[in-house]
PDB file of C-alpha atoms in Angstrom:
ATOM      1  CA  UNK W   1       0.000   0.000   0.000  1.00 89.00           C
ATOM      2  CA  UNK W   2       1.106   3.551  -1.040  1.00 93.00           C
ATOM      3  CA  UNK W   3       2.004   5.379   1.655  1.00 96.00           C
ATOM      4  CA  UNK W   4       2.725   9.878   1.735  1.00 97.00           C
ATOM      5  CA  UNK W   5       3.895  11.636   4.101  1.00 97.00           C
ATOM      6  CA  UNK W   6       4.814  15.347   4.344  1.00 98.00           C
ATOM      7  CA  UNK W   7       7.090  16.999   6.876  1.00 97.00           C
ATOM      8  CA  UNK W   8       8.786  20.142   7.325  1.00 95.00           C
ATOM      9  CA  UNK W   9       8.194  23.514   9.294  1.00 96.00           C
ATOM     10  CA  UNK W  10       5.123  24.461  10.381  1.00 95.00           C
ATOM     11  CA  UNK W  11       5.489  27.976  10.678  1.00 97.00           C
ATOM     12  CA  UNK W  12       8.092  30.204   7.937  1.00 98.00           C
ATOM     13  CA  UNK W  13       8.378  34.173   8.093  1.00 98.00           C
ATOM     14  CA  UNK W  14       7.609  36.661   5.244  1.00 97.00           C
ATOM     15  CA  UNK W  15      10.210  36.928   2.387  1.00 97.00           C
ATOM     16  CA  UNK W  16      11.897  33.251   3.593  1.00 98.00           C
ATOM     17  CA  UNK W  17      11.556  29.673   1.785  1.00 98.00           C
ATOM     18  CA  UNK W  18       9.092  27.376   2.623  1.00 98.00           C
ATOM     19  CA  UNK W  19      10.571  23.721   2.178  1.00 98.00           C
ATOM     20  CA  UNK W  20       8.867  20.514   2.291  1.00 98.00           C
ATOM     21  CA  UNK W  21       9.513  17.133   1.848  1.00 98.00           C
ATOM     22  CA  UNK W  22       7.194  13.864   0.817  1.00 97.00           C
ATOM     23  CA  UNK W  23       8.529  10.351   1.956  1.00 97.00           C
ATOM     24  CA  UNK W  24       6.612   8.269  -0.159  1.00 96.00           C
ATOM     25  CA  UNK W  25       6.632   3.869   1.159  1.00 95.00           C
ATOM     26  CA  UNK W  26       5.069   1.314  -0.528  1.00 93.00           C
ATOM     27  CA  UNK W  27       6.794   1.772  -4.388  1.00 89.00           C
ATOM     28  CA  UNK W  28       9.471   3.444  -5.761  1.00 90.00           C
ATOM     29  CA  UNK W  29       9.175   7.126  -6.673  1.00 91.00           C
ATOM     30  CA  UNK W  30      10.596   6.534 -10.181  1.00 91.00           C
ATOM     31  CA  UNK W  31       7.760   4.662 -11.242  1.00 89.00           C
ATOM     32  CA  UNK W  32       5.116   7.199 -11.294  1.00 91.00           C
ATOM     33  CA  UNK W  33       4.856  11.097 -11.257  1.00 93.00           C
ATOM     34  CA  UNK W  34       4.282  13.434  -8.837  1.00 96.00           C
ATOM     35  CA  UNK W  35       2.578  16.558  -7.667  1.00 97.00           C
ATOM     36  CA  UNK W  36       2.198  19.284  -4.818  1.00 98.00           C
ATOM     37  CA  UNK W  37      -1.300  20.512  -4.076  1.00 98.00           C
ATOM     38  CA  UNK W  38      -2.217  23.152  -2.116  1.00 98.00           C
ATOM     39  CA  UNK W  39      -5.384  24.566   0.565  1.00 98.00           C
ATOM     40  CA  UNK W  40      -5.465  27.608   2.069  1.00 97.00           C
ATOM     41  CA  UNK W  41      -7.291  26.991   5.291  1.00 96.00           C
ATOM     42  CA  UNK W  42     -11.389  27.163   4.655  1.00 95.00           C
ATOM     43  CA  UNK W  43     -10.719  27.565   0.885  1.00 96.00           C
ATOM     44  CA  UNK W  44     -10.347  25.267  -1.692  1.00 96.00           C
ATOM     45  CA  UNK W  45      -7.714  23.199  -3.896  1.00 97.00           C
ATOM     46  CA  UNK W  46      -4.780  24.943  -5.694  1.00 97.00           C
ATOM     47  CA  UNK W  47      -2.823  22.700  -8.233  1.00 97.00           C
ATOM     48  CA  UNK W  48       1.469  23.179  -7.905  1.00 98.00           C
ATOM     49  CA  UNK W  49       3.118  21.984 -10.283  1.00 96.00           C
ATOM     50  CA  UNK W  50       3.851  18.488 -11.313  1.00 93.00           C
ATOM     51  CA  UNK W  51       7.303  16.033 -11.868  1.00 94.00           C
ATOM     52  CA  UNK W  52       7.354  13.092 -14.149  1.00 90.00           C
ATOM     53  CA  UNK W  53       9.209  10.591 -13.706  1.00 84.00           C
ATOM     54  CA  UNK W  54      11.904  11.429 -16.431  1.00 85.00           C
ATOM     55  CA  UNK W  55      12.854  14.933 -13.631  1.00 88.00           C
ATOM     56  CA  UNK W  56      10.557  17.405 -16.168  1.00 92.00           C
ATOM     57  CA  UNK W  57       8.844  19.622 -14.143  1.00 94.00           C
ATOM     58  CA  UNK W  58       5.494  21.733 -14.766  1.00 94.00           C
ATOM     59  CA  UNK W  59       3.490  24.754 -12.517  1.00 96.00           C
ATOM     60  CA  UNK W  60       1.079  26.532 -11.645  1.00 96.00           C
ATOM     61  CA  UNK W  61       1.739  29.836 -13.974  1.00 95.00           C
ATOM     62  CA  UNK W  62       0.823  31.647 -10.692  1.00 95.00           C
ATOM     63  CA  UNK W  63       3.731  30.296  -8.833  1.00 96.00           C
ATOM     64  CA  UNK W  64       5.829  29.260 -11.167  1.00 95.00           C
ATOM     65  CA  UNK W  65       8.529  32.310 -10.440  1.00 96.00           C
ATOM     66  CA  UNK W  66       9.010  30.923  -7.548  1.00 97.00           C
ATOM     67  CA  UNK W  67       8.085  27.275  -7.062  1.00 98.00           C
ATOM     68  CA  UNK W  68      10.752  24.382  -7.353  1.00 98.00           C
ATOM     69  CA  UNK W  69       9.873  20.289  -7.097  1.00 97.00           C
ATOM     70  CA  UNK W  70      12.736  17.881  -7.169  1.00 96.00           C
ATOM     71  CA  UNK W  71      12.806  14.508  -6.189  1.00 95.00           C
ATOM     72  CA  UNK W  72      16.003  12.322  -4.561  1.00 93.00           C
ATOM     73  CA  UNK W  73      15.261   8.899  -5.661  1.00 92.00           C
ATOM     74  CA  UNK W  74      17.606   7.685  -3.482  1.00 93.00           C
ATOM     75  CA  UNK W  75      15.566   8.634  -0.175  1.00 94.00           C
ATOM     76  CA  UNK W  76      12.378   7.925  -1.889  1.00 94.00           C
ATOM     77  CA  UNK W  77      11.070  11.520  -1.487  1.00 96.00           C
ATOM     78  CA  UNK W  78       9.538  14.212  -3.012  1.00 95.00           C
ATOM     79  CA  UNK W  79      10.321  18.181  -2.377  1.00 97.00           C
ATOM     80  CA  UNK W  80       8.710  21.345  -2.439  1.00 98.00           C
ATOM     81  CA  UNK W  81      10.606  24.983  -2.359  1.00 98.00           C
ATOM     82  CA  UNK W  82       8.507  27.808  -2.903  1.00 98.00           C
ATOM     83  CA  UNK W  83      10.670  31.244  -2.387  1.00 98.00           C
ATOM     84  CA  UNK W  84      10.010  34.785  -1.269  1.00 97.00           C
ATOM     85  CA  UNK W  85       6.883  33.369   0.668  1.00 98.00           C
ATOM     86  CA  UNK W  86       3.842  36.171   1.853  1.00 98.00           C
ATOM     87  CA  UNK W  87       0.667  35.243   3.942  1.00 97.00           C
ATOM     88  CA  UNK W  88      -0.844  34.104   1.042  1.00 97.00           C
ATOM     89  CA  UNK W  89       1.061  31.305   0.900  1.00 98.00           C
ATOM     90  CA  UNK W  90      -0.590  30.534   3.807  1.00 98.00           C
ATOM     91  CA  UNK W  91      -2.164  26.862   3.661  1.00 98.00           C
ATOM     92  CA  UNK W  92      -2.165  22.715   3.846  1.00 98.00           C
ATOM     93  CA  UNK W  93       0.171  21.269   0.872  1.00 98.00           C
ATOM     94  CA  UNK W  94      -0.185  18.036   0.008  1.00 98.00           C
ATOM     95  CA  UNK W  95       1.865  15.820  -1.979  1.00 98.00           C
ATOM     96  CA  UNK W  96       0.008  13.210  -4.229  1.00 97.00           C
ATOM     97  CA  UNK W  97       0.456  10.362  -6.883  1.00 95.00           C
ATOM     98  CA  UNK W  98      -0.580  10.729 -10.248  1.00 92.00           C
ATOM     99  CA  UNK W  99      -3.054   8.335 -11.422  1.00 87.00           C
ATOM    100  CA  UNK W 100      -2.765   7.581 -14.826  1.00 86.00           C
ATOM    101  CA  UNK W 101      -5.112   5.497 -17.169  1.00 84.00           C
ATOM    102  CA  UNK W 102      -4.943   4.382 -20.463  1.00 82.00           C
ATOM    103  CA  UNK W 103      -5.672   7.495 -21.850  1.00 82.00           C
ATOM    104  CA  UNK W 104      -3.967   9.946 -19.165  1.00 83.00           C
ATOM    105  CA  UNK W 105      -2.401  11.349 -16.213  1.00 84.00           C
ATOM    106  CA  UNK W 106      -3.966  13.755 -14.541  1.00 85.00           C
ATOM    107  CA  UNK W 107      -5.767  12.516 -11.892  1.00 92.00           C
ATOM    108  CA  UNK W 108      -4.432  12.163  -8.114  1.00 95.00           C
ATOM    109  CA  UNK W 109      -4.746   8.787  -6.338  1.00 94.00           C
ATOM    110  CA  UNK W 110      -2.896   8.614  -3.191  1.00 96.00           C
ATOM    111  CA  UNK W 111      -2.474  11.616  -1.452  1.00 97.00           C
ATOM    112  CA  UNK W 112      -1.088  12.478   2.072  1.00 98.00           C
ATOM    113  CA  UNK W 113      -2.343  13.751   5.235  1.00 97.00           C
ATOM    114  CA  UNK W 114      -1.496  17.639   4.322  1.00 98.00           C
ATOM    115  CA  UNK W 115       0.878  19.732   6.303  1.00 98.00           C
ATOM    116  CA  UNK W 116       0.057  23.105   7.578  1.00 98.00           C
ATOM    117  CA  UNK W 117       2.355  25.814   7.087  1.00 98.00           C
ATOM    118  CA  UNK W 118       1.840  29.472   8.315  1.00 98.00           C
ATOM    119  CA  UNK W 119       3.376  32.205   6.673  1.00 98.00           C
ATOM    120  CA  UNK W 120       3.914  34.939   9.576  1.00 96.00           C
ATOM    121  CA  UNK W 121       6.257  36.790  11.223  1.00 95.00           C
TER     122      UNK W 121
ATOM    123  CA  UNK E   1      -5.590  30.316 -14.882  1.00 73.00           C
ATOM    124  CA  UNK E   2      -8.957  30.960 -13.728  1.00 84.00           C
ATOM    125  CA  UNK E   3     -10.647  28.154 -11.183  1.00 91.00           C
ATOM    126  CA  UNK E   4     -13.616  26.324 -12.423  1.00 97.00           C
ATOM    127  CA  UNK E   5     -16.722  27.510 -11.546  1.00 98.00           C
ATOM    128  CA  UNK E   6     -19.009  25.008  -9.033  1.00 98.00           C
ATOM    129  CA  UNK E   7     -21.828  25.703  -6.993  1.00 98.00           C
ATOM    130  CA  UNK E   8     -20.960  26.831  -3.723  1.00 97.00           C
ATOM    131  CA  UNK E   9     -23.583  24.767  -2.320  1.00 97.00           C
ATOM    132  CA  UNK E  10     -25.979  21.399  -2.992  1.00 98.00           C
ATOM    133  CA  UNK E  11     -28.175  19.587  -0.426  1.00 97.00           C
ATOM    134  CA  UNK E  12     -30.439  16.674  -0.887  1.00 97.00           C
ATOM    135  CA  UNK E  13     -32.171  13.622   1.170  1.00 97.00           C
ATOM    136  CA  UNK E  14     -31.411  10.452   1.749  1.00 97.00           C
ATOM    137  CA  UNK E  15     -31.675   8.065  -0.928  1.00 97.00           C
ATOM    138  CA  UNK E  16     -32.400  11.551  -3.496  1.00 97.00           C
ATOM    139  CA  UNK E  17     -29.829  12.188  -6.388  1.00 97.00           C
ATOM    140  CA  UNK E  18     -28.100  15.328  -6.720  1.00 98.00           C
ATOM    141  CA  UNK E  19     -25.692  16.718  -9.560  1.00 98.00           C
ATOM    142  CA  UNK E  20     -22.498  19.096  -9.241  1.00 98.00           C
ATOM    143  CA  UNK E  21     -21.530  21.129 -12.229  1.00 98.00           C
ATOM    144  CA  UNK E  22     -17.748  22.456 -13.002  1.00 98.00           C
ATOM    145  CA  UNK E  23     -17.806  24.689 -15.748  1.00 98.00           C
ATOM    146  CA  UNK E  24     -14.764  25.804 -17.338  1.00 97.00           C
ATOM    147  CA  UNK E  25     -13.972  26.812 -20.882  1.00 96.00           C
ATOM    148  CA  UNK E  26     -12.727  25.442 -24.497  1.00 96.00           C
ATOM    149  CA  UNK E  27      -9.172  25.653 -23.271  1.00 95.00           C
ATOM    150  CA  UNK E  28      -9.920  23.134 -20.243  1.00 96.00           C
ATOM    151  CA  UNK E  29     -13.174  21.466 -19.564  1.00 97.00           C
ATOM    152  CA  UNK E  30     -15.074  21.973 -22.944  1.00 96.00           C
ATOM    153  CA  UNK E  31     -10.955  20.950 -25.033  1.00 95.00           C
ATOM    154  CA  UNK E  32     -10.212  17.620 -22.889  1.00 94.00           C
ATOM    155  CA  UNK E  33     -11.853  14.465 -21.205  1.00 94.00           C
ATOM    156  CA  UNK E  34      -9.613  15.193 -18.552  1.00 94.00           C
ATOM    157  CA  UNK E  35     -12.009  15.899 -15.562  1.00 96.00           C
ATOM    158  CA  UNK E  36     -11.335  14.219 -12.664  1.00 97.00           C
ATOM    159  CA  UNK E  37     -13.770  14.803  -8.854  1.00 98.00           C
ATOM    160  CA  UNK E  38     -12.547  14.509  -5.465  1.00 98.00           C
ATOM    161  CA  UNK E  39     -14.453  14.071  -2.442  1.00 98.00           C
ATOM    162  CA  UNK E  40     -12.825  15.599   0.533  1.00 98.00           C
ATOM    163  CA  UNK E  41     -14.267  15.029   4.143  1.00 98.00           C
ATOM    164  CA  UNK E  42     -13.610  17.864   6.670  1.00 96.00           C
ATOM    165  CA  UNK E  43      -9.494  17.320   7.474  1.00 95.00           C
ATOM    166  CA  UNK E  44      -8.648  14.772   5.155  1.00 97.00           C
ATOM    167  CA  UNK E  45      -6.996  14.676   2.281  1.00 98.00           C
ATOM    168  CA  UNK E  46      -9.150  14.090  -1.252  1.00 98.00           C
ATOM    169  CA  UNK E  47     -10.203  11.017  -2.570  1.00 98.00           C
ATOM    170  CA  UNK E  48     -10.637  10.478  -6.717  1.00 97.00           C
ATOM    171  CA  UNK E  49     -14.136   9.448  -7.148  1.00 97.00           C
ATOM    172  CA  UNK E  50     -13.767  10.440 -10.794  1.00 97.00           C
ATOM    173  CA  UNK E  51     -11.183  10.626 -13.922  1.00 95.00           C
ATOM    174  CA  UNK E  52     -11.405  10.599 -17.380  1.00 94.00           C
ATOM    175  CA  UNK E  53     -14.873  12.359 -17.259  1.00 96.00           C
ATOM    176  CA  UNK E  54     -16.516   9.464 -16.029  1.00 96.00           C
ATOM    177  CA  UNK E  55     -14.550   6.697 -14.916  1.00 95.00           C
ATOM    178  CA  UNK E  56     -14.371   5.363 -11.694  1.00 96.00           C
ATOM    179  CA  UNK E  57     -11.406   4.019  -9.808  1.00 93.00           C
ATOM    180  CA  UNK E  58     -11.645   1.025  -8.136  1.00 93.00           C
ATOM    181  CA  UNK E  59     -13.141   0.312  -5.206  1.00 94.00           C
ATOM    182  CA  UNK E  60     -15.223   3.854  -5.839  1.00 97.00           C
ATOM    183  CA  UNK E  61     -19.053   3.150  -5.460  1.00 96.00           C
ATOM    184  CA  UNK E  62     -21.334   3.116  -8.757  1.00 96.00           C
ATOM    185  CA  UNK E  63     -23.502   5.507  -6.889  1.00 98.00           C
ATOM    186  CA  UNK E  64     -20.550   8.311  -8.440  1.00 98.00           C
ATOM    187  CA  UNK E  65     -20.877   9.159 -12.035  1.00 98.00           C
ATOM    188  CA  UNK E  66     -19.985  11.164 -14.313  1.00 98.00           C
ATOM    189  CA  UNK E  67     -20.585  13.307 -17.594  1.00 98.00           C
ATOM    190  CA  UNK E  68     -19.812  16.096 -19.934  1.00 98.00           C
ATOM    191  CA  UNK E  69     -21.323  18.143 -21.775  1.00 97.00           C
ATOM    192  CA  UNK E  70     -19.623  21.358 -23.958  1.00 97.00           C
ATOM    193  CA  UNK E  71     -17.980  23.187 -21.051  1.00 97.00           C
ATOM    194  CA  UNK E  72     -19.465  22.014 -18.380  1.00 98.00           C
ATOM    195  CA  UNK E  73     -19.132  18.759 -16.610  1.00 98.00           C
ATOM    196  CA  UNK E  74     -20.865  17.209 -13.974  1.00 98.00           C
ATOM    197  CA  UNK E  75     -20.822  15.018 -11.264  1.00 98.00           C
ATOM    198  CA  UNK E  76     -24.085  12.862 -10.263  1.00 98.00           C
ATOM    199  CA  UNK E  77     -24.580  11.128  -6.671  1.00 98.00           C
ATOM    200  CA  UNK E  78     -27.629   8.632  -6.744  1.00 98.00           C
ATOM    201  CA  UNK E  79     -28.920   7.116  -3.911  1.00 97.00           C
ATOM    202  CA  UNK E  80     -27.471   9.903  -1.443  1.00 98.00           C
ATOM    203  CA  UNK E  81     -26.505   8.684   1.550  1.00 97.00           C
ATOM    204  CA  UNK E  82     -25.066  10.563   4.734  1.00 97.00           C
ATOM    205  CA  UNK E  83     -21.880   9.934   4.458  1.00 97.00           C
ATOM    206  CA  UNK E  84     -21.745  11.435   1.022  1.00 98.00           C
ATOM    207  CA  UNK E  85     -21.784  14.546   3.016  1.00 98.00           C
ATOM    208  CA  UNK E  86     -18.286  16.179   2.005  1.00 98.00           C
ATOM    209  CA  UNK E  87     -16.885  18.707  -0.235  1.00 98.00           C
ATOM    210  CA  UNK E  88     -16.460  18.239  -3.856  1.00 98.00           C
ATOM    211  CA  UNK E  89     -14.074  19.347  -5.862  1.00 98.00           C
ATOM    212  CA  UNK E  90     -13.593  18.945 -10.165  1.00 98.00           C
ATOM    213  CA  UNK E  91     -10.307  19.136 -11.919  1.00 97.00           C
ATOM    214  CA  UNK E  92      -9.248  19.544 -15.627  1.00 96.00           C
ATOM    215  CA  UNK E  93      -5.986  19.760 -17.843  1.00 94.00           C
ATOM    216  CA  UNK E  94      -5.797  22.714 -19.551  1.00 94.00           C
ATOM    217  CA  UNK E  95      -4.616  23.727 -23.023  1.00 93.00           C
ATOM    218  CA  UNK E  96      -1.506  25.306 -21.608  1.00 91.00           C
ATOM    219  CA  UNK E  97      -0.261  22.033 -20.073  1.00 90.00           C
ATOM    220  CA  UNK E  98      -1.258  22.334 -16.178  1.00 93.00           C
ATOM    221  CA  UNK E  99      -3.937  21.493 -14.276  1.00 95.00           C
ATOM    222  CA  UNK E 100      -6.899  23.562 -12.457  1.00 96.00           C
ATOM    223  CA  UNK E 101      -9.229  23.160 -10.011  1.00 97.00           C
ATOM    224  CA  UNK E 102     -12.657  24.026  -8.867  1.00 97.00           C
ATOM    225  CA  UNK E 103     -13.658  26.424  -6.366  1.00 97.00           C
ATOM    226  CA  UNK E 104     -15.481  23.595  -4.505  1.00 97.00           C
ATOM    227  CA  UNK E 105     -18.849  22.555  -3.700  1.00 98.00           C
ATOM    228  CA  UNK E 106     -19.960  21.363  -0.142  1.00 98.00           C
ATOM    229  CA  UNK E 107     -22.859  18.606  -0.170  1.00 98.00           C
ATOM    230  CA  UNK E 108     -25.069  18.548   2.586  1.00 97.00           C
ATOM    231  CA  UNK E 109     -27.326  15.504   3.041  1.00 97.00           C
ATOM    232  CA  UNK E 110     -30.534  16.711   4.784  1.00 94.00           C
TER     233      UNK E 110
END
């Protein structure tokens, strides 16, 4: 069974980096792609970018100045650096597995439990 | 990228039907049958109910379906039940490569 997990801090300040990190059990990470989703507390779901599984990336054209996903196959985990950070940024990120059919990938279906970071100072 | 457009709101009764829209445009919804729906119960993470338009995963109940139609796509709960009570979110690719969501609909089984 697929298993997600995010970590990292819980609280950044204005202007700083927010960095997070997705230990993913159950398969290897260079089987499948990859993708950061986020939720700004009572609001809904905001698509981050993507990472296949050949290390090409894709974003959210929103974020994309300052959003970077990189994976290190050889901890089995999944990254997230977003830069130059403002209470907006403000919200749960998830990390999920791409589902794809016979006809595409686009769809998430394992996802983990969502960390919380606060942007404040 | 503009969110897709859902109904803030749906209720129904037990054992009713109810349908969520997601309307979008040519360059995502209306271009692609790549709409997926999630189901999201307070503090959890999403579940896919839906990909593909109208496939379900496995293990998802047939009480889920789903269509399309132009723009707008839609996502049909028969036989509502109360722990169908959740928010629902659709997804679509997009014509410039990336992927949007929904503002979200919450479902409230009366």
């Amino acid at each position: 069974q697929v298993q997600l997990q995010e970590s990292g801090p819980g609280l950044v300040k204005p202007s700083e980096t927010l960095s997070l990190t997705c230990s993913v059990s159950g398969g290897s990470i260079t089987t499948y792609y990859w993708s950061w989703i986020r939720q700004p507390p009572g609001k809904g779901l905001e698509w981050v970018g993507y990472i296949y599984n050949n290390g090409n990336t894709n974003y959210n054209p929103s974020l994309k100045s300052r959003v970077t996903i990189s994976v290190d196959t050889s901890k089995n985990q999944l990254s997230l650096n977003l830069i130059s950070v403002t209470a907006a940024d403000t919200a749960v990120y998830f990390c999920a597995r791409v589902f794809c059919s016979s006809s595409s990938c686009y769809g998430f279906d394992y996802w983990g439990q969502g960390t919380l970071v606060t942007v404040s100072s | 990228q503009s969110a897709l457009t859902q109904p803030a709101s749906v209720s129904g009764s037990p054992g009713q039907s109810i349908t969520i829209s997601c309307t979008g445009s040519s360059s995502d919804v209306g271009g692609f049958n790549y709409v997926s729906w999630y189901q999201q119960h307070t503090g959890k993470p999403p579940e896919l109910m839906i990909y593909d338009v109208s496939n379900r995963p496995s293990g998802v109940s047939n009480r889920f379906s789903g269509s399309k139609s132009g723009n707008t796509a839609s996502l049909t709960i028969s036989g509502l039940q109360a722990e169908d009570e959740a928010d629902y979110y659709c997804s679509s690719y997009t014509s410039s490569s990336t992927l949007v969501f929904g503002g979200g609909t919450k479902l409230t089984v009366l």
